[in-house]
JSON list of C-alpha atoms in Angstrom, two decimals:
[
{"chain": "A", "resi": 1, "resn": "LEU", "atom": "CA", "xyz": [6.65, -36.23, -73.19]},
{"chain": "A", "resi": 2, "resn": "ALA", "atom": "CA", "xyz": [9.62, -38.67, -73.43]},
{"chain": "A", "resi": 3, "resn": "LEU", "atom": "CA", "xyz": [11.66, -36.47, -71.12]},
{"chain": "A", "resi": 4, "resn": "SER", "atom": "CA", "xyz": [8.85, -36.62, -68.45]},
{"chain": "A", "resi": 5, "resn": "PHE", "atom": "CA", "xyz": [8.86, -40.37, -68.68]},
{"chain": "A", "resi": 6, "resn": "GLY", "atom": "CA", "xyz": [12.56, -40.42, -67.99]},
{"chain": "A", "resi": 7, "resn": "ILE", "atom": "CA", "xyz": [12.73, -37.78, -65.35]},
{"chain": "A", "resi": 8, "resn": "THR", "atom": "CA", "xyz": [9.99, -39.23, -63.05]},
{"chain": "A", "resi": 9, "resn": "PRO", "atom": "CA", "xyz": [11.63, -42.55, -62.30]},
{"chain": "A", "resi": 10, "resn": "PHE", "atom": "CA", "xyz": [15.02, -40.79, -61.88]},
{"chain": "A", "resi": 11, "resn": "LEU", "atom": "CA", "xyz": [13.69, -38.27, -59.35]},
{"chain": "A", "resi": 12, "resn": "LEU", "atom": "CA", "xyz": [12.02, -41.02, -57.44]},
{"chain": "A", "resi": 13, "resn": "SER", "atom": "CA", "xyz": [15.22, -43.06, -57.30]},
{"chain": "A", "resi": 14, "resn": "LEU", "atom": "CA", "xyz": [17.15, -40.11, -56.06]},
{"chain": "A", "resi": 15, "resn": "ARG", "atom": "CA", "xyz": [14.58, -39.37, -53.33]},
{"chain": "A", "resi": 16, "resn": "LYS", "atom": "CA", "xyz": [14.52, -43.00, -51.91]},
{"chain": "A", "resi": 17, "resn": "GLY", "atom": "CA", "xyz": [18.37, -43.20, -51.50]},
{"chain": "A", "resi": 18, "resn": "VAL", "atom": "CA", "xyz": [20.46, -46.28, -50.74]},
{"chain": "A", "resi": 19, "resn": "ILE", "atom": "CA", "xyz": [20.22, -48.08, -47.49]},
{"chain": "A", "resi": 20, "resn": "LEU", "atom": "CA", "xyz": [23.43, -49.45, -45.99]},
{"chain": "A", "resi": 21, "resn": "LEU", "atom": "CA", "xyz": [23.27, -52.53, -43.83]},
{"chain": "A", "resi": 22, "resn": "GLN", "atom": "CA", "xyz": [25.85, -53.62, -41.36]},
{"chain": "A", "resi": 23, "resn": "VAL", "atom": "CA", "xyz": [25.98, -57.56, -41.66]},
{"chain": "A", "resi": 24, "resn": "PRO", "atom": "CA", "xyz": [25.98, -59.27, -39.24]},
{"chain": "A", "resi": 25, "resn": "GLY", "atom": "CA", "xyz": [24.03, -57.16, -36.77]},
{"chain": "A", "resi": 26, "resn": "GLU", "atom": "CA", "xyz": [20.80, -55.49, -36.07]},
{"chain": "A", "resi": 27, "resn": "GLN", "atom": "CA", "xyz": [19.56, -52.09, -37.16]},
{"chain": "A", "resi": 28, "resn": "LYS", "atom": "CA", "xyz": [16.51, -50.06, -37.81]},
{"chain": "A", "resi": 29, "resn": "VAL", "atom": "CA", "xyz": [15.70, -49.51, -41.54]},
{"chain": "A", "resi": 30, "resn": "ARG", "atom": "CA", "xyz": [13.17, -47.04, -42.95]},
{"chain": "A", "resi": 31, "resn": "LEU", "atom": "CA", "xyz": [11.70, -48.34, -46.41]},
{"chain": "A", "resi": 32, "resn": "LYS", "atom": "CA", "xyz": [10.32, -45.32, -48.21]},
{"chain": "A", "resi": 33, "resn": "LEU", "atom": "CA", "xyz": [8.62, -47.38, -50.88]},
{"chain": "A", "resi": 34, "resn": "PRO", "atom": "CA", "xyz": [6.47, -50.72, -50.82]},
{"chain": "A", "resi": 35, "resn": "GLY", "atom": "CA", "xyz": [7.79, -53.43, -53.07]},
{"chain": "A", "resi": 36, "resn": "SER", "atom": "CA", "xyz": [10.64, -55.63, -53.71]},
{"chain": "A", "resi": 37, "resn": "TYR", "atom": "CA", "xyz": [14.27, -55.12, -52.35]},
{"chain": "A", "resi": 38, "resn": "ILE", "atom": "CA", "xyz": [17.49, -56.86, -52.99]},
{"chain": "A", "resi": 39, "resn": "ALA", "atom": "CA", "xyz": [20.63, -56.70, -50.90]},
{"chain": "A", "resi": 40, "resn": "VAL", "atom": "CA", "xyz": [24.08, -56.86, -52.29]},
{"chain": "A", "resi": 41, "resn": "CYS", "atom": "CA", "xyz": [27.46, -57.24, -50.80]},
{"chain": "A", "resi": 42, "resn": "LEU", "atom": "CA", "xyz": [29.95, -54.89, -52.36]},
{"chain": "A", "resi": 43, "resn": "GLU", "atom": "CA", "xyz": [33.02, -55.91, -50.48]},
{"chain": "A", "resi": 44, "resn": "LYS", "atom": "CA", "xyz": [36.10, -56.37, -52.76]},
{"chain": "A", "resi": 45, "resn": "ASN", "atom": "CA", "xyz": [38.60, -57.91, -50.40]},
{"chain": "A", "resi": 46, "resn": "LEU", "atom": "CA", "xyz": [36.79, -61.10, -49.60]},
{"chain": "A", "resi": 47, "resn": "THR", "atom": "CA", "xyz": [38.59, -64.49, -49.91]},
{"chain": "A", "resi": 48, "resn": "GLY", "atom": "CA", "xyz": [36.96, -67.56, -51.45]},
{"chain": "A", "resi": 49, "resn": "ALA", "atom": "CA", "xyz": [36.51, -68.85, -47.97]},
{"chain": "A", "resi": 50, "resn": "ASP", "atom": "CA", "xyz": [34.84, -65.64, -46.85]},
{"chain": "A", "resi": 51, "resn": "LYS", "atom": "CA", "xyz": [32.49, -65.71, -49.75]},
{"chain": "A", "resi": 52, "resn": "GLN", "atom": "CA", "xyz": [31.60, -69.24, -48.90]},
{"chain": "A", "resi": 53, "resn": "ARG", "atom": "CA", "xyz": [30.95, -68.25, -45.24]},
{"chain": "A", "resi": 54, "resn": "LEU", "atom": "CA", "xyz": [28.50, -65.62, -46.49]},
{"chain": "A", "resi": 55, "resn": "GLN", "atom": "CA", "xyz": [26.10, -68.38, -47.41]},
{"chain": "A", "resi": 56, "resn": "ASP", "atom": "CA", "xyz": [25.86, -69.27, -43.68]},
{"chain": "A", "resi": 57, "resn": "LEU", "atom": "CA", "xyz": [24.29, -65.81, -42.89]},
{"chain": "A", "resi": 58, "resn": "GLU", "atom": "CA", "xyz": [20.69, -65.83, -41.63]},
{"chain": "A", "resi": 59, "resn": "TYR", "atom": "CA", "xyz": [18.43, -62.85, -42.10]},
{"chain": "A", "resi": 60, "resn": "SER", "atom": "CA", "xyz": [15.28, -61.53, -40.54]},
{"chain": "A", "resi": 61, "resn": "LEU", "atom": "CA", "xyz": [13.05, -58.53, -41.03]},
{"chain": "A", "resi": 62, "resn": "PHE", "atom": "CA", "xyz": [10.38, -57.35, -38.52]},
{"chain": "A", "resi": 63, "resn": "GLY", "atom": "CA", "xyz": [7.76, -54.73, -38.76]},
{"chain": "A", "resi": 64, "resn": "LYS", "atom": "CA", "xyz": [4.73, -53.62, -36.99]},
{"chain": "A", "resi": 65, "resn": "SER", "atom": "CA", "xyz": [2.63, -56.08, -39.01]},
{"chain": "A", "resi": 66, "resn": "GLY", "atom": "CA", "xyz": [4.95, -59.02, -38.25]},
{"chain": "A", "resi": 67, "resn": "ASP", "atom": "CA", "xyz": [7.74, -60.86, -39.93]},
{"chain": "A", "resi": 68, "resn": "ILE", "atom": "CA", "xyz": [8.64, -60.36, -43.55]},
{"chain": "A", "resi": 69, "resn": "GLU", "atom": "CA", "xyz": [9.89, -63.54, -45.49]},
{"chain": "A", "resi": 70, "resn": "VAL", "atom": "CA", "xyz": [13.50, -62.98, -46.49]},
{"chain": "A", "resi": 71, "resn": "LEU", "atom": "CA", "xyz": [14.80, -65.21, -49.25]},
{"chain": "A", "resi": 72, "resn": "LYS", "atom": "CA", "xyz": [18.51, -66.02, -49.45]},
{"chain": "A", "resi": 73, "resn": "PHE", "atom": "CA", "xyz": [20.00, -66.22, -52.87]},
{"chain": "A", "resi": 74, "resn": "PRO", "atom": "CA", "xyz": [21.89, -69.53, -53.49]},
{"chain": "A", "resi": 75, "resn": "SER", "atom": "CA", "xyz": [25.58, -69.53, -54.28]},
{"chain": "A", "resi": 76, "resn": "ARG", "atom": "CA", "xyz": [26.65, -69.63, -57.79]},
{"chain": "A", "resi": 77, "resn": "VAL", "atom": "CA", "xyz": [27.18, -73.09, -59.20]},
{"chain": "A", "resi": 78, "resn": "TYR", "atom": "CA", "xyz": [29.08, -72.01, -62.28]},
{"chain": "A", "resi": 79, "resn": "ALA", "atom": "CA", "xyz": [32.76, -71.18, -62.97]},
{"chain": "A", "resi": 80, "resn": "THR", "atom": "CA", "xyz": [33.86, -67.85, -64.28]},
{"chain": "A", "resi": 81, "resn": "ASP", "atom": "CA", "xyz": [37.23, -66.32, -65.31]},
{"chain": "A", "resi": 82, "resn": "ARG", "atom": "CA", "xyz": [36.65, -62.98, -63.82]},
{"chain": "A", "resi": 83, "resn": "GLY", "atom": "CA", "xyz": [35.91, -62.08, -60.18]},
{"chain": "A", "resi": 84, "resn": "SER", "atom": "CA", "xyz": [32.66, -60.59, -59.17]},
{"chain": "A", "resi": 85, "resn": "ASP", "atom": "CA", "xyz": [32.58, -57.49, -56.96]},
{"chain": "A", "resi": 86, "resn": "GLN", "atom": "CA", "xyz": [28.92, -57.87, -56.28]},
{"chain": "A", "resi": 87, "resn": "ILE", "atom": "CA", "xyz": [27.53, -60.69, -54.33]},
{"chain": "A", "resi": 88, "resn": "PRO", "atom": "CA", "xyz": [23.71, -60.93, -54.02]},
{"chain": "A", "resi": 89, "resn": "LEU", "atom": "CA", "xyz": [22.60, -61.84, -50.53]},
{"chain": "A", "resi": 90, "resn": "PHE", "atom": "CA", "xyz": [18.89, -61.81, -50.12]},
{"chain": "A", "resi": 91, "resn": "GLN", "atom": "CA", "xyz": [15.60, -60.37, -51.33]},
{"chain": "A", "resi": 92, "resn": "PHE", "atom": "CA", "xyz": [12.20, -59.58, -49.77]},
{"chain": "A", "resi": 93, "resn": "VAL", "atom": "CA", "xyz": [8.90, -57.97, -50.48]},
{"chain": "A", "resi": 94, "resn": "ALA", "atom": "CA", "xyz": [7.69, -55.10, -48.24]},
{"chain": "A", "resi": 95, "resn": "GLU", "atom": "CA", "xyz": [3.79, -54.67, -48.57]},
{"chain": "A", "resi": 96, "resn": "LYS", "atom": "CA", "xyz": [4.07, -51.23, -46.77]},
{"chain": "A", "resi": 97, "resn": "ALA", "atom": "CA", "xyz": [6.56, -48.48, -46.41]},
{"chain": "A", "resi": 98, "resn": "GLY", "atom": "CA", "xyz": [7.68, -47.70, -42.84]},
{"chain": "A", "resi": 99, "resn": "ASN", "atom": "CA", "xyz": [10.16, -48.71, -40.18]},
{"chain": "A", "resi": 100, "resn": "TYR", "atom": "CA", "xyz": [11.56, -52.22, -39.94]},
{"chain": "A", "resi": 101, "resn": "THR", "atom": "CA", "xyz": [14.14, -53.84, -37.82]},
{"chain": "A", "resi": 102, "resn": "PHE", "atom": "CA", "xyz": [16.81, -55.90, -39.77]},
{"chain": "A", "resi": 103, "resn": "SER", "atom": "CA", "xyz": [18.65, -58.54, -38.04]},
{"chain": "A", "resi": 104, "resn": "SER", "atom": "CA", "xyz": [21.37, -60.80, -39.47]},
{"chain": "A", "resi": 105, "resn": "GLY", "atom": "CA", "xyz": [24.01, -63.30, -38.03]},
{"chain": "A", "resi": 106, "resn": "TYR", "atom": "CA", "xyz": [25.80, -66.52, -38.68]},
{"chain": "A", "resi": 107, "resn": "ALA", "atom": "CA", "xyz": [24.22, -69.77, -37.95]},
{"chain": "A", "resi": 108, "resn": "TYR", "atom": "CA", "xyz": [24.80, -70.97, -34.29]},
{"chain": "A", "resi": 109, "resn": "ASP", "atom": "CA", "xyz": [26.42, -67.59, -33.43]},
{"chain": "A", "resi": 110, "resn": "MET", "atom": "CA", "xyz": [29.60, -68.49, -35.17]},
{"chain": "A", "resi": 111, "resn": "GLU", "atom": "CA", "xyz": [32.18, -65.99, -36.33]},
{"chain": "A", "resi": 112, "resn": "GLY", "atom": "CA", "xyz": [32.47, -64.79, -39.90]},
{"chain": "A", "resi": 113, "resn": "PRO", "atom": "CA", "xyz": [33.37, -61.88, -41.91]},
{"chain": "A", "resi": 114, "resn": "LYS", "atom": "CA", "xyz": [31.70, -58.64, -41.34]},
{"chain": "A", "resi": 115, "resn": "ILE", "atom": "CA", "xyz": [30.52, -56.83, -44.49]},
{"chain": "A", "resi": 116, "resn": "LYS", "atom": "CA", "xyz": [28.58, -53.86, -45.63]},
{"chain": "A", "resi": 117, "resn": "ALA", "atom": "CA", "xyz": [25.53, -54.49, -47.87]},
{"chain": "A", "resi": 118, "resn": "VAL", "atom": "CA", "xyz": [23.41, -52.19, -49.97]},
{"chain": "A", "resi": 119, "resn": "LEU", "atom": "CA", "xyz": [19.70, -52.45, -50.11]},
{"chain": "A", "resi": 120, "resn": "PHE", "atom": "CA", "xyz": [18.20, -51.61, -53.48]},
{"chain": "A", "resi": 121, "resn": "HIS", "atom": "CA", "xyz": [14.43, -51.01, -54.17]},
{"chain": "A", "resi": 122, "resn": "THR", "atom": "CA", "xyz": [13.68, -53.06, -57.49]},
{"chain": "A", "resi": 123, "resn": "ASP", "atom": "CA", "xyz": [9.97, -52.97, -57.82]},
{"chain": "A", "resi": 124, "resn": "LEU", "atom": "CA", "xyz": [9.15, -52.04, -61.42]},
{"chain": "A", "resi": 125, "resn": "GLY", "atom": "CA", "xyz": [5.47, -52.10, -60.86]},
{"chain": "A", "resi": 126, "resn": "TYR", "atom": "CA", "xyz": [5.79, -49.05, -58.66]},
{"chain": "A", "resi": 127, "resn": "VAL", "atom": "CA", "xyz": [7.70, -47.22, -61.41]},
{"chain": "A", "resi": 128, "resn": "ARG", "atom": "CA", "xyz": [5.07, -48.11, -63.94]},
{"chain": "A", "resi": 129, "resn": "THR", "atom": "CA", "xyz": [2.32, -46.66, -61.71]},
{"chain": "A", "resi": 130, "resn": "GLU", "atom": "CA", "xyz": [4.35, -43.33, -61.36]},
{"chain": "A", "resi": 131, "resn": "LEU", "atom": "CA", "xyz": [4.82, -43.23, -65.09]},
{"chain": "A", "resi": 132, "resn": "PHE", "atom": "CA", "xyz": [1.02, -43.64, -65.80]},
{"chain": "A", "resi": 133, "resn": "VAL", "atom": "CA", "xyz": [0.23, -41.04, -63.12]},
{"chain": "A", "resi": 134, "resn": "GLY", "atom": "CA", "xyz": [2.84, -38.64, -64.73]},
{"chain": "A", "resi": 135, "resn": "LEU", "atom": "CA", "xyz": [1.37, -39.20, -68.05]},
{"chain": "A", "resi": 136, "resn": "GLY", "atom": "CA", "xyz": [-2.18, -38.48, -66.88]},
{"chain": "A", "resi": 137, "resn": "MET", "atom": "CA", "xyz": [-0.97, -35.26, -65.21]},
{"chain": "A", "resi": 138, "resn": "PHE", "atom": "CA", "xyz": [0.78, -34.27, -68.34]},
{"chain": "A", "resi": 139, "resn": "LEU", "atom": "CA", "xyz": [-2.26, -34.77, -70.43]},
{"chain": "A", "resi": 140, "resn": "VAL", "atom": "CA", "xyz": [-4.60, -32.87, -68.07]},
{"chain": "A", "resi": 141, "resn": "LEU", "atom": "CA", "xyz": [-2.25, -29.91, -67.77]},
{"chain": "A", "resi": 142, "resn": "GLY", "atom": "CA", "xyz": [-1.66, -29.96, -71.40]},
{"chain": "A", "resi": 143, "resn": "VAL", "atom": "CA", "xyz": [-5.33, -29.83, -72.25]},
{"chain": "A", "resi": 144, "resn": "LEU", "atom": "CA", "xyz": [-5.98, -27.17, -69.65]},
{"chain": "A", "resi": 145, "resn": "GLY", "atom": "CA", "xyz": [-3.12, -25.07, -70.89]},
{"chain": "A", "resi": 146, "resn": "PHE", "atom": "CA", "xyz": [-4.16, -25.51, -74.55]},
{"chain": "A", "resi": 147, "resn": "TYR", "atom": "CA", "xyz": [-7.77, -24.43, -73.56]},
{"chain": "A", "resi": 148, "resn": "PHE", "atom": "CA", "xyz": [-6.79, -21.25, -71.74]},
{"chain": "A", "resi": 149, "resn": "ILE", "atom": "CA", "xyz": [-4.30, -20.14, -74.38]},
{"chain": "A", "resi": 150, "resn": "ARG", "atom": "CA", "xyz": [-7.02, -20.61, -77.13]},
{"chain": "A", "resi": 151, "resn": "ARG", "atom": "CA", "xyz": [-9.56, -18.86, -75.01]},
{"chain": "A", "resi": 152, "resn": "ASN", "atom": "CA", "xyz": [-7.21, -15.87, -74.39]},
{"chain": "A", "resi": 153, "resn": "TYR", "atom": "CA", "xyz": [-6.24, -15.73, -78.08]},
{"chain": "A", "resi": 154, "resn": "LYS", "atom": "CA", "xyz": [-9.97, -15.68, -79.14]},
{"chain": "A", "resi": 155, "resn": "SER", "atom": "CA", "xyz": [-10.95, -12.98, -76.58]},
{"chain": "A", "resi": 156, "resn": "SER", "atom": "CA", "xyz": [-8.02, -10.63, -77.90]},
{"chain": "A", "resi": 157, "resn": "ILE", "atom": "CA", "xyz": [-9.27, -10.79, -81.42]},
{"chain": "A", "resi": 158, "resn": "PRO", "atom": "CA", "xyz": [-11.63, -7.88, -82.19]}
]
């Protein structure tokens, strides 16, 4: 039972894959699951000025049902003694799975660093739903299996 709880979300996460974004730019994005998404910049060779310029990026996401609100993460306002390889960029919530157009650019069409971002699905509600469905299927199939085994065992006894 515990193994089935762990395998279901793992297989779902493998199936949905990771989405790479070219920022700035425009590209088609296929979201396989509805829910929350977070984009993270994984570039390691950015200077302090480049990291500051990333705050000037503007993002938009269009689907068949219209625009999706994209919320930028604010820059960090605290000091740290170690560098961070991951910079959170933005988040959004997609009500439906499907094809979307992602667009990004610097304000006023100014120049800035070109980066690659990774888009992660982070909706835990969807994982909980999958866990409950998996548990339900496990119980139904377990009860049916026990019933058939017991029925065959009783019929084989003379």
